[in-house]
Amino acid sequence: MTKPIAENRRARYDYFIEETFEAGIMLTGTEVKSLRVGRANIAESYASVEGREIKLINADIPPYGQANRFNHEPRRHRKLLLHRKQIDKLIGAVQRDGRTLIPLKIY
């Protein structure tokens, strides 16, 4: 496994982790460059259901220094890439059981 870019160590203390999923994140070019430099913070972030999609909310990926006017918004909502079966399972857990979706690490 590669070295984590951002890790939410407090989540394991604050929450009972019942199940983990590995998901991709839909990013823009400047977000990828900023993550390669190793700049991200997911300490206050969570995932939320929006329609039939799951979005990562409040994850802070700071603007890339050399991107000037083409930079991204640091705390925008980012779509998580999961299989349909996983999305349906998570939507059911959130709506039926009132579960919370918390990111643990970005690598």
mmCIF file of C-alpha atoms in Angstrom:
data_model
loop_
_atom_site.group_PDB
_atom_site.id
_atom_site.type_symbol
_atom_site.label_atom_id
_atom_site.label_comp_id
_atom_site.label_asym_id
_atom_site.label_seq_id
_atom_site.Cartn_x
_atom_site.Cartn_y
_atom_site.Cartn_z
ATOM 1 C CA MET A 1 0.000 0.000 0.000
ATOM 2 C CA THR A 2 1.247 3.481 -0.780
ATOM 3 C CA LYS A 3 1.893 6.222 1.756
ATOM 4 C CA PRO A 4 -1.291 8.096 2.757
ATOM 5 C CA ILE A 5 -1.652 11.696 1.563
ATOM 6 C CA ALA A 6 -4.228 12.557 4.234
ATOM 7 C CA GLU A 7 -5.461 10.510 7.174
ATOM 8 C CA ASN A 8 -8.361 11.064 9.550
ATOM 9 C CA ARG A 9 -6.886 9.523 12.720
ATOM 10 C CA ARG A 10 -9.520 11.048 14.962
ATOM 11 C CA ALA A 11 -12.330 9.164 13.148
ATOM 12 C CA ARG A 12 -11.303 5.818 14.639
ATOM 13 C CA TYR A 13 -11.528 7.362 18.103
ATOM 14 C CA ASP A 14 -14.801 9.287 17.590
ATOM 15 C CA TYR A 15 -16.717 6.667 15.584
ATOM 16 C CA PHE A 16 -17.238 2.910 15.635
ATOM 17 C CA ILE A 17 -16.020 1.749 12.211
ATOM 18 C CA GLU A 18 -18.410 -0.998 11.159
ATOM 19 C CA GLU A 19 -17.318 -1.493 7.553
ATOM 20 C CA THR A 20 -14.820 0.095 5.181
ATOM 21 C CA PHE A 21 -15.038 0.691 1.427
ATOM 22 C CA GLU A 22 -12.378 1.755 -1.036
ATOM 23 C CA ALA A 23 -13.617 4.436 -3.429
ATOM 24 C CA GLY A 24 -12.185 6.639 -6.128
ATOM 25 C CA ILE A 25 -12.663 10.414 -6.149
ATOM 26 C CA MET A 26 -13.559 12.449 -9.228
ATOM 27 C CA LEU A 27 -10.922 15.218 -9.293
ATOM 28 C CA THR A 28 -9.882 18.101 -11.536
ATOM 29 C CA GLY A 29 -6.323 18.512 -12.832
ATOM 30 C CA THR A 30 -5.214 21.050 -10.237
ATOM 31 C CA GLU A 31 -6.621 18.884 -7.430
ATOM 32 C CA VAL A 32 -4.511 15.950 -8.637
ATOM 33 C CA LYS A 33 -1.394 18.141 -8.683
ATOM 34 C CA SER A 34 -2.121 19.464 -5.200
ATOM 35 C CA LEU A 35 -2.571 15.906 -3.877
ATOM 36 C CA ARG A 36 0.692 14.782 -5.493
ATOM 37 C CA VAL A 37 2.460 17.502 -3.530
ATOM 38 C CA GLY A 38 0.836 15.969 -0.438
ATOM 39 C CA ARG A 39 -1.571 18.712 0.537
ATOM 40 C CA ALA A 40 -5.005 17.655 1.792
ATOM 41 C CA ASN A 41 -7.068 17.623 4.978
ATOM 42 C CA ILE A 42 -10.006 15.275 5.586
ATOM 43 C CA ALA A 43 -10.299 15.770 9.362
ATOM 44 C CA GLU A 44 -13.709 17.500 9.180
ATOM 45 C CA SER A 45 -15.043 15.805 6.059
ATOM 46 C CA TYR A 46 -17.863 13.330 5.562
ATOM 47 C CA ALA A 47 -19.764 11.715 2.702
ATOM 48 C CA SER A 48 -23.387 12.467 1.898
ATOM 49 C CA VAL A 49 -26.059 11.038 -0.385
ATOM 50 C CA GLU A 50 -27.086 13.392 -3.214
ATOM 51 C CA GLY A 51 -29.643 11.734 -5.475
ATOM 52 C CA ARG A 52 -28.208 8.350 -6.499
ATOM 53 C CA GLU A 53 -24.613 9.480 -5.887
ATOM 54 C CA ILE A 54 -22.357 9.756 -2.861
ATOM 55 C CA LYS A 55 -20.314 12.943 -2.536
ATOM 56 C CA LEU A 56 -17.338 13.792 -0.338
ATOM 57 C CA ILE A 57 -18.107 17.020 1.497
ATOM 58 C CA ASN A 58 -15.818 19.452 3.316
ATOM 59 C CA ALA A 59 -12.561 17.751 2.257
ATOM 60 C CA ASP A 60 -9.937 20.479 1.978
ATOM 61 C CA ILE A 61 -7.585 20.210 -1.005
ATOM 62 C CA PRO A 62 -5.724 23.552 -1.087
ATOM 63 C CA PRO A 63 -5.201 25.345 -4.419
ATOM 64 C CA TYR A 64 -2.151 24.345 -6.432
ATOM 65 C CA GLY A 65 0.480 27.101 -6.314
ATOM 66 C CA GLN A 66 1.350 27.275 -10.031
ATOM 67 C CA ALA A 67 -2.219 27.040 -11.368
ATOM 68 C CA ASN A 68 -3.195 30.747 -10.954
ATOM 69 C CA ARG A 69 -6.697 31.475 -12.366
ATOM 70 C CA PHE A 70 -7.477 27.856 -13.328
ATOM 71 C CA ASN A 71 -7.434 26.665 -9.721
ATOM 72 C CA HIS A 72 -10.229 24.700 -8.071
ATOM 73 C CA GLU A 73 -12.460 25.538 -5.123
ATOM 74 C CA PRO A 74 -10.743 23.993 -2.044
ATOM 75 C CA ARG A 75 -13.859 22.574 -0.316
ATOM 76 C CA ARG A 76 -16.104 21.683 -3.250
ATOM 77 C CA HIS A 77 -18.264 18.539 -3.237
ATOM 78 C CA ARG A 78 -16.429 15.659 -4.948
ATOM 79 C CA LYS A 79 -18.178 12.603 -6.367
ATOM 80 C CA LEU A 80 -17.057 9.249 -4.954
ATOM 81 C CA LEU A 81 -16.642 6.452 -7.497
ATOM 82 C CA LEU A 82 -18.124 3.177 -6.227
ATOM 83 C CA HIS A 83 -19.907 0.179 -7.722
ATOM 84 C CA ARG A 84 -23.715 0.550 -7.942
ATOM 85 C CA LYS A 85 -24.207 -2.282 -5.417
ATOM 86 C CA GLN A 86 -21.959 -0.502 -2.888
ATOM 87 C CA ILE A 87 -23.749 2.813 -3.458
ATOM 88 C CA ASP A 88 -27.152 1.186 -2.875
ATOM 89 C CA LYS A 89 -25.885 -0.461 0.317
ATOM 90 C CA LEU A 90 -24.507 2.838 1.653
ATOM 91 C CA ILE A 91 -27.644 4.793 0.705
ATOM 92 C CA GLY A 92 -29.745 2.221 2.568
ATOM 93 C CA ALA A 93 -27.511 2.413 5.651
ATOM 94 C CA VAL A 94 -27.672 6.214 5.727
ATOM 95 C CA GLN A 95 -31.421 6.563 5.109
ATOM 96 C CA ARG A 96 -32.712 3.542 7.017
ATOM 97 C CA ASP A 97 -30.265 3.277 9.932
ATOM 98 C CA GLY A 98 -29.032 6.881 10.186
ATOM 99 C CA ARG A 99 -25.379 5.914 9.686
ATOM 100 C CA THR A 100 -22.608 8.430 9.020
ATOM 101 C CA LEU A 101 -20.077 8.042 6.191
ATOM 102 C CA ILE A 102 -16.597 9.194 7.234
ATOM 103 C CA PRO A 103 -13.424 9.094 5.077
ATOM 104 C CA LEU A 104 -10.460 7.478 6.834
ATOM 105 C CA LYS A 105 -7.594 8.180 4.426
ATOM 106 C CA ILE A 106 -6.601 9.386 0.963
ATOM 107 C CA TYR A 107 -3.681 7.625 -0.694
#
